[in-house]
Tab-separated table of C-alpha atoms in Angstrom:
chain	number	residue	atom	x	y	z
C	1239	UNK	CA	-3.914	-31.616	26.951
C	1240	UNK	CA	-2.293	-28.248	27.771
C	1241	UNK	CA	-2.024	-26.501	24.277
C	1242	UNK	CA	0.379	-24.101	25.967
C	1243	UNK	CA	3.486	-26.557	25.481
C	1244	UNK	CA	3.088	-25.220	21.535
C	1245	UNK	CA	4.701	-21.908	22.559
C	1246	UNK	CA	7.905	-23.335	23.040
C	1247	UNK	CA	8.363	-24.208	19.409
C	1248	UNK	CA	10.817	-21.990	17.622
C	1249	UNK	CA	9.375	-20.493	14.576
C	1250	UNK	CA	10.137	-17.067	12.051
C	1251	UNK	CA	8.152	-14.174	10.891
C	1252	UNK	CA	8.320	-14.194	6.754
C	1253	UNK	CA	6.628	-13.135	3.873
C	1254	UNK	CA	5.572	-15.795	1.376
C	1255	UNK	CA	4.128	-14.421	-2.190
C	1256	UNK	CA	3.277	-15.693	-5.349
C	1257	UNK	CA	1.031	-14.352	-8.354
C	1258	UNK	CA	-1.913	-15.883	-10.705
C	1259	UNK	CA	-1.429	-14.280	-14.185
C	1260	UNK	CA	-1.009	-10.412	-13.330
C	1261	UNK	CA	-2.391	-10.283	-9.813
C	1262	UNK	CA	-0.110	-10.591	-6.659
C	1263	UNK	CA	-0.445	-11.137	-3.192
C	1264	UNK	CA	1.418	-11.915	-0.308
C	1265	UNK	CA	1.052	-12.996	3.396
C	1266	UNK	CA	3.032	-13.149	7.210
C	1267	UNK	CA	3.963	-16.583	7.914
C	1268	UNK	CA	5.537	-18.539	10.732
C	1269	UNK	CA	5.966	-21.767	9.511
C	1270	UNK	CA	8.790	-22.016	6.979
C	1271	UNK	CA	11.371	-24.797	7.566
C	1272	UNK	CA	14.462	-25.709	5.228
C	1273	UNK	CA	13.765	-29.316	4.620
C	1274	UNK	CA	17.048	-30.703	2.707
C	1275	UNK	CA	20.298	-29.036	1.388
C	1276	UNK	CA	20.719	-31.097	-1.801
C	1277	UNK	CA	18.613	-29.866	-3.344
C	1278	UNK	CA	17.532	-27.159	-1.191
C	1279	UNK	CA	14.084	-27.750	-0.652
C	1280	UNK	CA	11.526	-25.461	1.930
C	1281	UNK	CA	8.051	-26.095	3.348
C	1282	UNK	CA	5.686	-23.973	4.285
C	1283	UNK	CA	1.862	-23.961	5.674
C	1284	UNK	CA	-0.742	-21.896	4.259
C	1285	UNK	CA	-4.336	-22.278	5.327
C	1286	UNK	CA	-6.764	-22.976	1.881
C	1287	UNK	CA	-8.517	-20.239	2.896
C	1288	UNK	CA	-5.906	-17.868	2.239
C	1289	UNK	CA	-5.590	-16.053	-1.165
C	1290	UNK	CA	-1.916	-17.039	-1.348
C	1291	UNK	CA	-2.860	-20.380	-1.429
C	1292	UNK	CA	-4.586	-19.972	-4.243
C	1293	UNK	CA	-2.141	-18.199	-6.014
C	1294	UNK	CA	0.999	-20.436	-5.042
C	1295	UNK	CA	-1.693	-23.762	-6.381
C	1296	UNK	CA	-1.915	-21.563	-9.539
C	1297	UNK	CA	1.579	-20.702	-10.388
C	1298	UNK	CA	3.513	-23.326	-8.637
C	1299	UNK	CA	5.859	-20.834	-7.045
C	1300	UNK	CA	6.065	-19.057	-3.855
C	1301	UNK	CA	8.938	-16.511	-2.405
C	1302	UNK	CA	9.776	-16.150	1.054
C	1303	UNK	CA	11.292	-12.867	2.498
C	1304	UNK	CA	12.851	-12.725	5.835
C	1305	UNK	CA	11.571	-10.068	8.159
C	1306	UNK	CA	14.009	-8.264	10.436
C	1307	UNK	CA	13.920	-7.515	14.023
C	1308	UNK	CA	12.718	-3.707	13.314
C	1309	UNK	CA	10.252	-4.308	10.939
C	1310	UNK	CA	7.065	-2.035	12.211
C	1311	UNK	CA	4.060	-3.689	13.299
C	1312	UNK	CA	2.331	-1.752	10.783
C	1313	UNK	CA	4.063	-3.179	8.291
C	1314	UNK	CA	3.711	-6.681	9.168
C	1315	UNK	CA	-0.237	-5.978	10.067
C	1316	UNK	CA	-0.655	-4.949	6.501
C	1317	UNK	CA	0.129	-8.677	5.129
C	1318	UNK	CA	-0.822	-10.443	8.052
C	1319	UNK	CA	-4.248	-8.830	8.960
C	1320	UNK	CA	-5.356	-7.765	5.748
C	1321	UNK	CA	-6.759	-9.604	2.765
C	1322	UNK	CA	-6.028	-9.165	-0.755
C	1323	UNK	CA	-9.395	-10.019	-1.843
C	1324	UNK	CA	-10.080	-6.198	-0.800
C	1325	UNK	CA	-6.231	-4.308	-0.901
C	1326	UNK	CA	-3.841	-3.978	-2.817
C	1327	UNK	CA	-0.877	-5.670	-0.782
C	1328	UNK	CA	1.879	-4.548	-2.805
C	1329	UNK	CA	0.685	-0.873	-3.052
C	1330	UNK	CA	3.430	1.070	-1.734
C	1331	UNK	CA	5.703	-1.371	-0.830
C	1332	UNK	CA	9.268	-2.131	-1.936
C	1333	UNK	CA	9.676	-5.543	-3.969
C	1334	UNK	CA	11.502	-7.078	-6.684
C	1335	UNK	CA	9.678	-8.982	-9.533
C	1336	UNK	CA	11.635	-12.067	-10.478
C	1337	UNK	CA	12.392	-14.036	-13.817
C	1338	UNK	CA	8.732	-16.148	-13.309
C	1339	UNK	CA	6.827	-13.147	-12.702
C	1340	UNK	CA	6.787	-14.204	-8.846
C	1341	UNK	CA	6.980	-11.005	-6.501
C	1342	UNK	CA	9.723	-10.605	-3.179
C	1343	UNK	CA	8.743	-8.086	-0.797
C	1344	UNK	CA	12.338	-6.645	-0.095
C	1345	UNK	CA	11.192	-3.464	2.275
C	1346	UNK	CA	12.408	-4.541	5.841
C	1347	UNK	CA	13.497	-7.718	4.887
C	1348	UNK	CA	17.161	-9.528	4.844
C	1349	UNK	CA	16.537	-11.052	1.848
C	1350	UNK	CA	14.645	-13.332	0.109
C	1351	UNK	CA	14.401	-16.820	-2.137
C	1352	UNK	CA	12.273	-18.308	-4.479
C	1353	UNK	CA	10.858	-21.832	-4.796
C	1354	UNK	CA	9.283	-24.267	-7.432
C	1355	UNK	CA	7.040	-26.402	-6.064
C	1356	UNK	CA	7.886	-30.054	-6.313
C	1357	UNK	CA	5.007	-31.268	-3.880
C	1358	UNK	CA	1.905	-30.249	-1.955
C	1359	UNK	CA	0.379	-32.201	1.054
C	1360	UNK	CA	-3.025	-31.869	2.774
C	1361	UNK	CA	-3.844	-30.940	6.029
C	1362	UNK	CA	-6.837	-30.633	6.803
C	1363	UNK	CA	-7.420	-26.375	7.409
C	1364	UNK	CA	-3.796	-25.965	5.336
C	1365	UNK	CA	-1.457	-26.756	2.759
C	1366	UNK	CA	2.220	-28.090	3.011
C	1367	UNK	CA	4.098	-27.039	0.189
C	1368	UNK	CA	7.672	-28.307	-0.637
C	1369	UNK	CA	9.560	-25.886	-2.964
C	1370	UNK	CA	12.976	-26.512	-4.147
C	1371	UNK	CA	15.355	-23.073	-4.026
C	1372	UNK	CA	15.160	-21.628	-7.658
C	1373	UNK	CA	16.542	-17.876	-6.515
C	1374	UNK	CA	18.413	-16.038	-3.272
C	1375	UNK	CA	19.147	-13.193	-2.260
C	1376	UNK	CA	20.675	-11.161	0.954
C	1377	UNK	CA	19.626	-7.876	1.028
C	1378	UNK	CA	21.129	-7.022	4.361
C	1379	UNK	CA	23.069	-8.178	7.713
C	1380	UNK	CA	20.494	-7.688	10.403
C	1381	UNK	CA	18.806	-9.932	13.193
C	1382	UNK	CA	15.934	-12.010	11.948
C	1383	UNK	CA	12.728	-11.241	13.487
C	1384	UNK	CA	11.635	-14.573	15.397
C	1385	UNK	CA	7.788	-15.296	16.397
C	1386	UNK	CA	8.849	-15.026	20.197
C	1387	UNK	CA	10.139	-11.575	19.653
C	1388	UNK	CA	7.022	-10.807	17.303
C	1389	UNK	CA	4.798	-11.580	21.077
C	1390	UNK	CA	6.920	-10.895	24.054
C	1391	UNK	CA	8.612	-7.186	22.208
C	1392	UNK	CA	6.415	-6.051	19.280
C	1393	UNK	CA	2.960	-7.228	21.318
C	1394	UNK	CA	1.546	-8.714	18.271
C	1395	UNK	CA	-1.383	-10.905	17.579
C	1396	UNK	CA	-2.250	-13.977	15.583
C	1397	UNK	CA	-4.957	-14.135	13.022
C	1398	UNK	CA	-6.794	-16.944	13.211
C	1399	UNK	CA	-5.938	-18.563	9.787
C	1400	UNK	CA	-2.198	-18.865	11.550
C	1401	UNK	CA	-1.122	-22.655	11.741
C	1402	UNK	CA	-0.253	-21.704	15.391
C	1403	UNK	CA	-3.175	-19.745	16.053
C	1404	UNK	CA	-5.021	-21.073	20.105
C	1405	UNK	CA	-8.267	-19.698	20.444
C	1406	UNK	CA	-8.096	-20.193	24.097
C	1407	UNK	CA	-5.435	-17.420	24.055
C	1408	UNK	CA	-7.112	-14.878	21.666
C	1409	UNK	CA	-10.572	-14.995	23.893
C	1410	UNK	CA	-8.444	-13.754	26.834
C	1411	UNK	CA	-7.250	-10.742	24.630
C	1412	UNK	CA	-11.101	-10.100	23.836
C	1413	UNK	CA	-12.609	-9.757	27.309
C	1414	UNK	CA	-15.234	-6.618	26.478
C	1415	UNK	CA	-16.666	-4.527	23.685
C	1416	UNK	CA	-12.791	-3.247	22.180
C	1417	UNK	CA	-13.364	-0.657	19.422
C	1418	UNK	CA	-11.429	0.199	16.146
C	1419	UNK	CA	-11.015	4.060	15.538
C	1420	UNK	CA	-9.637	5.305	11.956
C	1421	UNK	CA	-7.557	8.171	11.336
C	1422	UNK	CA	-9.694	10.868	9.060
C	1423	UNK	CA	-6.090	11.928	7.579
C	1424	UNK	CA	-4.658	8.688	6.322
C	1425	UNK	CA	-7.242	5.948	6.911
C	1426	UNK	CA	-4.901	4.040	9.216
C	1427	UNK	CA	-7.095	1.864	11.679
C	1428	UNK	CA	-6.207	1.631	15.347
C	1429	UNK	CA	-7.316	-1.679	16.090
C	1430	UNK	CA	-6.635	-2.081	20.094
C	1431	UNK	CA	-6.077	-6.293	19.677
C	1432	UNK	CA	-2.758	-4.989	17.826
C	1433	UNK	CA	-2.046	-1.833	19.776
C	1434	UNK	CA	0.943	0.144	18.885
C	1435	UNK	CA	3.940	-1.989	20.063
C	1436	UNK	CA	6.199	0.608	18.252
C	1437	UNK	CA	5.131	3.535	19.785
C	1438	UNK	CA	4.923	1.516	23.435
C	1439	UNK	CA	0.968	0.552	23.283
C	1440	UNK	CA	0.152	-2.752	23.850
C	1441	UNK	CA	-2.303	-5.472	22.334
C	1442	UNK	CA	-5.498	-5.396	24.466
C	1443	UNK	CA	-5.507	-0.988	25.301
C	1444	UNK	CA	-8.291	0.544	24.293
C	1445	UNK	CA	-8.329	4.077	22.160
C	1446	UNK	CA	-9.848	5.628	25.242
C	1447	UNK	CA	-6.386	4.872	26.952
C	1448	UNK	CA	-3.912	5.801	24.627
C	1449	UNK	CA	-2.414	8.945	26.064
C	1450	UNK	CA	-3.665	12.473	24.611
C	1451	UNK	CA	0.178	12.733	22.866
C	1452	UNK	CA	-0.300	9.938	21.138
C	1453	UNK	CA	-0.377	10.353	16.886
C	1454	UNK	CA	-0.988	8.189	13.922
C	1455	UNK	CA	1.955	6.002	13.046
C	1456	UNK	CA	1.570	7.107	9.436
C	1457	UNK	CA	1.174	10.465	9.099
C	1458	UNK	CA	1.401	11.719	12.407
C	1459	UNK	CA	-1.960	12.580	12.653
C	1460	UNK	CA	-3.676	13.477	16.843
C	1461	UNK	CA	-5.665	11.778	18.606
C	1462	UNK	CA	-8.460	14.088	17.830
C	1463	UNK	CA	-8.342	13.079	14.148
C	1464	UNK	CA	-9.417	9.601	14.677
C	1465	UNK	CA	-12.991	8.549	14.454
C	1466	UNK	CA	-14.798	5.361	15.405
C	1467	UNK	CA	-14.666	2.868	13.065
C	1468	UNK	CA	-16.565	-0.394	14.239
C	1469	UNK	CA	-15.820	-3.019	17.147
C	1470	UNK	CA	-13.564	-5.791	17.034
C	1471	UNK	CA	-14.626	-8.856	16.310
């Protein structure tokens, strides 16, 4: 079996929130599929593990914002990479609180809907969810970011709680002791298994190889100003 063939699946980068009493969270996901026009009803996969799945079991409502084709890495490594359990997601980032209380990330986004869930199906390491369109919104006309464009342009990586994560394809990516270095200014973390698609760096180059010019994508910070931070794992 040649896991491989699972690459030629079309899929979306999104952001799918939802909130447990006052708390909020959000996360990237791939796997968001209309279902039915009448009523509209979406599905999406989160992995149990996730703290959005716990919130979206809790409220019974989930958003989904669609990312655009310019959205920085940095942007989408901050809900995709990161856990809520230890940051604040929605910190400094532009969103719109609806009639339920459930959060839409509208920063970099086209726009964005809202869904009750109507029903929930197990599998195994993730959830289905089926949510029938409560709210919409377009926020802009711009391309869609798609999951190809995420890996071939933007270099970006899968975590491994991804529906479509292969490990086969992450070990390759992980051939030697990579380290993480952390900017002193603005705590931004360099983590080499992302790189710096935005500023041309690619997933898998070390700090030691980013050229001397090179700055922190957040404040702007040298080279110089970063200091080791701990080895990928």
């Amino acid at each position: 079996m040649d896991p491989n063939i699972l690459h030629n699946l079309s899929y979306g980068m999104y952001i799918v929130s939802s909130f447990k009493e006052s708390e909020l969270n959000g996360q990237v996901a791939n796997t968001v599929f209309q279902i039915t026009s009448q009523p509209v009803t979406i599905a999406i996969s989160i992995n149990k593990k996730n703290l959005t799945h716990e919130f979206i079991a809790a409220s019974r409502r989930f958003t989904i914002s669609i990312l655009a084709e310019d959205t920085p890495l940095i942007f989408i490594g901050k809900f995709g990479f990161k856990t809520g359990r230890t940051e604040e997601k929605f910190k400094s980032v532009k969103y719109t609180t609806l009639t339920s209380g459930c959060p839409a990330v509208t920063e970099n986004c086209i726009g964005y809907l809202e869904a009750k869930v109507a029903a929930s199906f197990d599998c195994g390491s993730h959830t289905v969810f089926l949510g029938q369109m409560q709210e919409s919104k377009v926020l802009k006309v711009a391309k869609p970011m798609t999951y190809e464009y995420y890996h071939q342009v933007k270099r970006g990586t899968t975590p491994e709680t991804a529906p479509t994560y292969i490990r086969e394809e992450a070990s390759k990516k992980q051939a030697g002791p990579l380290k993480k270095y952390r900017c002193s200014v603005c705590n931004y973390v360099y983590d080499p298994l992302i790189g710096d698609p935005d500023f041309g760096i690619t997933a898998g180059t070390p700090f030691e190889q980013i050229p001397a010019t090179w700055v922190c994508p957040v404040c702007g910070a040298g080279k110089n100003d970063f200091v080791f931070e701990g080895l990928c794992t």
